mmCIF file of C-alpha atoms in Angstrom:
data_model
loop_
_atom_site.group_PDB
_atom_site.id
_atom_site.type_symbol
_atom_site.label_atom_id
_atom_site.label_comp_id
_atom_site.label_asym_id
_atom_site.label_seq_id
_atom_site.Cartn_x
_atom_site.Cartn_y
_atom_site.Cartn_z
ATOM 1 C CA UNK A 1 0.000 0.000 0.000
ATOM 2 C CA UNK A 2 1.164 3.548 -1.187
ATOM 3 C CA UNK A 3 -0.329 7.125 0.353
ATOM 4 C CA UNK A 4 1.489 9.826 -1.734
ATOM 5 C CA UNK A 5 0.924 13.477 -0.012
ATOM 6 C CA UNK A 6 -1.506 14.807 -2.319
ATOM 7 C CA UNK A 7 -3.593 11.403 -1.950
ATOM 8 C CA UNK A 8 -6.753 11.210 0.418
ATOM 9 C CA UNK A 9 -6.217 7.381 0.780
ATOM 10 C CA UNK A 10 -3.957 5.162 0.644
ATOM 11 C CA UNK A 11 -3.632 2.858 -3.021
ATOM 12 C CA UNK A 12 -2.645 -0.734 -3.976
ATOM 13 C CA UNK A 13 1.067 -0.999 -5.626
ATOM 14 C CA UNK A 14 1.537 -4.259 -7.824
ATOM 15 C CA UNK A 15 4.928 -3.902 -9.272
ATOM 16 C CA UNK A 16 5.932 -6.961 -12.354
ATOM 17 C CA UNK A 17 9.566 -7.486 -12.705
ATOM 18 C CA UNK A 18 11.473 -9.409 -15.024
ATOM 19 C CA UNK A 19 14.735 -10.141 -15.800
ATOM 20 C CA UNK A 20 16.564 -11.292 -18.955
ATOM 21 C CA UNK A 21 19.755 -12.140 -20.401
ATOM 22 C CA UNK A 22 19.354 -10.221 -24.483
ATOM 23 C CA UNK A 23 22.195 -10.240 -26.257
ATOM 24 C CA UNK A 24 24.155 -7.776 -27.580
ATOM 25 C CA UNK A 25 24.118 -6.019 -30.966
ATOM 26 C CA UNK A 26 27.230 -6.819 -32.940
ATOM 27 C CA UNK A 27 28.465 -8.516 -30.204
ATOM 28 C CA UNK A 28 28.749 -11.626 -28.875
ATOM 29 C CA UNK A 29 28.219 -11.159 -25.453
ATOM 30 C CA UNK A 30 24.727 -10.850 -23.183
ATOM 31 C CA UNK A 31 23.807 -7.924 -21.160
ATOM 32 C CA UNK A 32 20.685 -8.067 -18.410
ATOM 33 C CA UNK A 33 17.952 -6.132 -18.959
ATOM 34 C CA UNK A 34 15.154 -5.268 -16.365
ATOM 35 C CA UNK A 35 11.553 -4.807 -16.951
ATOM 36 C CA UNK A 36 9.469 -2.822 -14.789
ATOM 37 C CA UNK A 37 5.855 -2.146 -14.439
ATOM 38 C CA UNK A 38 3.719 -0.548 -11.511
ATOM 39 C CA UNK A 39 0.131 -0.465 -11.459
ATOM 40 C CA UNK A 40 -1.353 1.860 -9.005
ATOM 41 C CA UNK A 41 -4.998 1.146 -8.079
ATOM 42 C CA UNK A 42 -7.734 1.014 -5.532
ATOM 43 C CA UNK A 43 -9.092 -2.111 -7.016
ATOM 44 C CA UNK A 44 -9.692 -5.074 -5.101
ATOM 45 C CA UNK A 45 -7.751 -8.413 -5.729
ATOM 46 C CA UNK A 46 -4.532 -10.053 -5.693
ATOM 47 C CA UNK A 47 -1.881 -8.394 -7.631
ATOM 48 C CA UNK A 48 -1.692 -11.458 -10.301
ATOM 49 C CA UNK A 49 -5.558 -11.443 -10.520
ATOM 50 C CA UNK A 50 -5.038 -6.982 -11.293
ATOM 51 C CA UNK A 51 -2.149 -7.635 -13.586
ATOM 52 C CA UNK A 52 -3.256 -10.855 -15.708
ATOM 53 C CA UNK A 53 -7.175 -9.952 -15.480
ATOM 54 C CA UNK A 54 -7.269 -6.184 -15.613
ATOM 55 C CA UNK A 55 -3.821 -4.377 -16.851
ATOM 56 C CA UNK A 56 -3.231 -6.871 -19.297
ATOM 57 C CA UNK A 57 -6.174 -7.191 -21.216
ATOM 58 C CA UNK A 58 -6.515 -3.399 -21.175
ATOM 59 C CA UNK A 59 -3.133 -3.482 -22.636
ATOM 60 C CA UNK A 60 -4.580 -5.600 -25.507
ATOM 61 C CA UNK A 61 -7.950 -3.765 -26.023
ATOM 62 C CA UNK A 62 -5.695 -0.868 -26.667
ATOM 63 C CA UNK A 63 -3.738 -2.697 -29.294
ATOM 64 C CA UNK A 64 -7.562 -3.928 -30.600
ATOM 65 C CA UNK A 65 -7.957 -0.156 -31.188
ATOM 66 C CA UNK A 66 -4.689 0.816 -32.699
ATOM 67 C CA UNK A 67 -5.457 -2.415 -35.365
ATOM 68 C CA UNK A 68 -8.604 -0.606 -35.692
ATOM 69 C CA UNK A 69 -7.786 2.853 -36.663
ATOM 70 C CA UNK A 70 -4.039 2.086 -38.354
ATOM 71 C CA UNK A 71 -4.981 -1.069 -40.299
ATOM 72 C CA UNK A 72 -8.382 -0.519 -41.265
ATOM 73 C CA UNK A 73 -8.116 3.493 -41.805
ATOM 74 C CA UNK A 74 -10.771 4.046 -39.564
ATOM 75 C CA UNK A 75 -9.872 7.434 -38.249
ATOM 76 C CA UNK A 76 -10.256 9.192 -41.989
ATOM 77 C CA UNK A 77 -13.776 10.227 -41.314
ATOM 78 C CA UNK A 78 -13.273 13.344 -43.977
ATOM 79 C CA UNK A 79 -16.940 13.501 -45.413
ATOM 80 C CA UNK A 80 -18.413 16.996 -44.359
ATOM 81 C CA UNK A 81 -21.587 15.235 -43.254
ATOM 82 C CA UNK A 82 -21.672 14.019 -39.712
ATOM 83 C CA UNK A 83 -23.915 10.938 -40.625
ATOM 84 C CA UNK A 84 -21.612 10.166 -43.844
ATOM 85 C CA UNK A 85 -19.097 9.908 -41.305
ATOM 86 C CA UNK A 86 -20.993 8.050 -39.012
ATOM 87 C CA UNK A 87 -21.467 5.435 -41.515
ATOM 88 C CA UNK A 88 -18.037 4.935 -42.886
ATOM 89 C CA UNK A 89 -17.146 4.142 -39.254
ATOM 90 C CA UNK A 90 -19.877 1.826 -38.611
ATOM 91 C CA UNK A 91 -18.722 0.107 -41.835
ATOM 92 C CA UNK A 92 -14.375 -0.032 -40.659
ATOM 93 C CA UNK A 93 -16.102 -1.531 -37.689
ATOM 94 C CA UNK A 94 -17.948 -4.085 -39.880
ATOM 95 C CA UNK A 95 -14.514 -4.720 -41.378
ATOM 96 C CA UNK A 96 -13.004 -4.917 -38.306
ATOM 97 C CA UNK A 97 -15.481 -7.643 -36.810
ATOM 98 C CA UNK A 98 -14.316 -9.415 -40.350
ATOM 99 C CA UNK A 99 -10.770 -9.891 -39.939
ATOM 100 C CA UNK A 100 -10.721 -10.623 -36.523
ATOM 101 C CA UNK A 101 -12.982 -13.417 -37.346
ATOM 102 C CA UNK A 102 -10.890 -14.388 -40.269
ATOM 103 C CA UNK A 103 -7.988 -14.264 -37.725
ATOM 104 C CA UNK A 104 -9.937 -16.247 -34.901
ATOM 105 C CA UNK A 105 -10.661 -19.049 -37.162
ATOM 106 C CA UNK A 106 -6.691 -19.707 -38.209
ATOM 107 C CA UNK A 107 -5.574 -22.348 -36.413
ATOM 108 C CA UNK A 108 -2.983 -21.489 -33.212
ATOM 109 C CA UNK A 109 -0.426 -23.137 -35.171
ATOM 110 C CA UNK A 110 -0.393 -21.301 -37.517
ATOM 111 C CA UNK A 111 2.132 -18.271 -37.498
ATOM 112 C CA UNK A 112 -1.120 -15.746 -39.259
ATOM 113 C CA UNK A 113 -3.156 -16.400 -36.158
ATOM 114 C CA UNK A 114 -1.514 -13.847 -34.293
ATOM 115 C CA UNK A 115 -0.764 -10.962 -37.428
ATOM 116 C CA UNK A 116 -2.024 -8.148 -38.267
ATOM 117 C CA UNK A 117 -5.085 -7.428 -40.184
ATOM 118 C CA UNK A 118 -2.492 -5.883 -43.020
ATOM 119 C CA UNK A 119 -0.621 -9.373 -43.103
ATOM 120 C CA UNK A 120 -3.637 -11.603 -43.062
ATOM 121 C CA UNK A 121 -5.628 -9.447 -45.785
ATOM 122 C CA UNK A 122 -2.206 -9.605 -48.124
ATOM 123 C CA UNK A 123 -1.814 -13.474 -47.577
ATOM 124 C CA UNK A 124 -5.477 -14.441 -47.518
ATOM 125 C CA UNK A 125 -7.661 -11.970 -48.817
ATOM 126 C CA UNK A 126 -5.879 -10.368 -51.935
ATOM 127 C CA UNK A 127 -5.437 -13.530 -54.103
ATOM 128 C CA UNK A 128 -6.828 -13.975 -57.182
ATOM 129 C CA UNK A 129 -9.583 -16.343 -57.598
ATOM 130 C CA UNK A 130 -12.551 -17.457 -59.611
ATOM 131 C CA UNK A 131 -15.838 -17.061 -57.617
ATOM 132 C CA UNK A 132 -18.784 -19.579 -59.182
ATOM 133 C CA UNK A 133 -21.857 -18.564 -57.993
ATOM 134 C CA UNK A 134 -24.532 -21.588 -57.825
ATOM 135 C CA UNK A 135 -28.093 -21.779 -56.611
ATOM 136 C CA UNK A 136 -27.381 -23.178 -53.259
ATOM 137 C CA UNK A 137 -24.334 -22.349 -52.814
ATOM 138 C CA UNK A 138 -20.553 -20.190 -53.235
ATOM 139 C CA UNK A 139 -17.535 -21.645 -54.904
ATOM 140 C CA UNK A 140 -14.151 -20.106 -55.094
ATOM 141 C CA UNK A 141 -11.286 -21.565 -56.549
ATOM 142 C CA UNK A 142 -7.858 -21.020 -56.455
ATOM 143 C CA UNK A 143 -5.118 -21.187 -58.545
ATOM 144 C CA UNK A 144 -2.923 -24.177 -57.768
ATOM 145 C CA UNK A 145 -0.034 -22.561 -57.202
ATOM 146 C CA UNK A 146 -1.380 -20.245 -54.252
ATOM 147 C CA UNK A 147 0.755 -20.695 -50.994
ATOM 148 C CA UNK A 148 -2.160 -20.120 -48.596
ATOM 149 C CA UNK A 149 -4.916 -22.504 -50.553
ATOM 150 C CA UNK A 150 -5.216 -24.934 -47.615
ATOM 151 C CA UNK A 151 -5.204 -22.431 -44.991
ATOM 152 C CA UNK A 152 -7.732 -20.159 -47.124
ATOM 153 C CA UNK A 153 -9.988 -23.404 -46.728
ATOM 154 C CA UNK A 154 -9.719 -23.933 -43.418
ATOM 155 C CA UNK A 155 -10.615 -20.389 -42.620
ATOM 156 C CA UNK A 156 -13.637 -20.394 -44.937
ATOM 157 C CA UNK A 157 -15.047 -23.876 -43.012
ATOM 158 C CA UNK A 158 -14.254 -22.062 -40.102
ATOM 159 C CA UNK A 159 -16.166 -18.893 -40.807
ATOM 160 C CA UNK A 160 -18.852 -21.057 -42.625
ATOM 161 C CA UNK A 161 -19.697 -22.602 -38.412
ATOM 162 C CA UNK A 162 -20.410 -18.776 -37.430
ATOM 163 C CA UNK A 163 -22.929 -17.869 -40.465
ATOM 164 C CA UNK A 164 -26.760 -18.108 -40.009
#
C-alpha cells in the first residue's frame, strides 16, 4: 500500500519485474535487462488477478484499437456530413469484426493467427480467384499454385460454423 501526499487514501502498488539475459548487438556477449511495471490502483484483488485480469487485457484492447484505426483506416472520417461519417465508421467496424474473425478461425499453429489485419488481408484476402456462384451455394477456386490454398480453406469452413 502507497499514500502519496496529495492522496486522500492510501492505493494498492503491484509492481511486475522481469529479468533477462538479451544479447548484444554486434556482439557476442549478453547484457541483463530489467523490466518494470507498476500499477497503481484502488481495485480489489490479488496483484496477479489486477495484472493478468485487468492491466493486461486493457493493454490488448488498446492494441484492438490501434489495429482498428491504423490497419483498417478508420480514423479518416473526412466527409463533411456528420452521418456520412458516421457510416463509414460503422462500416471499418464491420470490417473490423471481419478480420478478426478471419484471424480467430486460423488455427494457433499457424504463425497468421496472431498478425495483423495488413498481413492476413495480403496473404489471404488479396489472391486472385474465380468465384462460381450456384443456386445453393458459393464456390471459389484457387489457382494451384497459391501458398495459402489450404489455410484459405480452413478459414472459410471455419467462418462457414459462425454464419446463419
Amino acid at each position: 500500500m502507497y499514500q502519496a501526499g496529495s492522496w486522500k487514501r492510501s492505493r494498492k502498488v503491484v509492481a511486475r519485474l522481469e529479468c533477462s539475459l538479451q544479447p548484444v548487438a554486434g556482439e557476442t556477449g549478453t547484457r541483463q535487462e530489467v523490466d518494470i511495471r507498476y500499477i497503481v490502483t484502488s481495485l480489489k484483488g490479488s496483484a496477479q488477478h489486477l495484472y493478468d485480469n485487468v492491466y493486461c487485457q486493457r493493454g490488448q484492447m488498446e492494441n484492438l484499437i490501434k489495429l482498428h484505426k491504423a490497419q483498417l483506416a478508420s480514423d479518416r472520417m473526412s466527409c463533411h456530413s456528420a452521418t456520412a461519417n458516421q457510416v463509414r465508421l460503422v462500416l471499418h467496424t464491420a470490417a473490423f469484426w471481419l478480420m478478426h474473425g478471419v484471424r480467430a478461425a486460423i488455427p494457433r499453429a499457424n504463425p497468421l493467427a496472431k498478425g495483423e489485419f495488413a498481413t492476413i488481408r495480403e496473404r489471404l484476402i488479396k489472391i486472385g480467384a474465380r468465384v462460381i456462384e450456384h443456386t445453393a451455394r458459393i464456390r471459389v477456386q484457387l489457382p494451384t499454385s497459391c501458398p495459402e490454398g489450404a489455410l484459405f480453406r480452413t478459414v472459410a469452413l471455419g467462418l462457414l460454423r459462425s454464419g446463419p
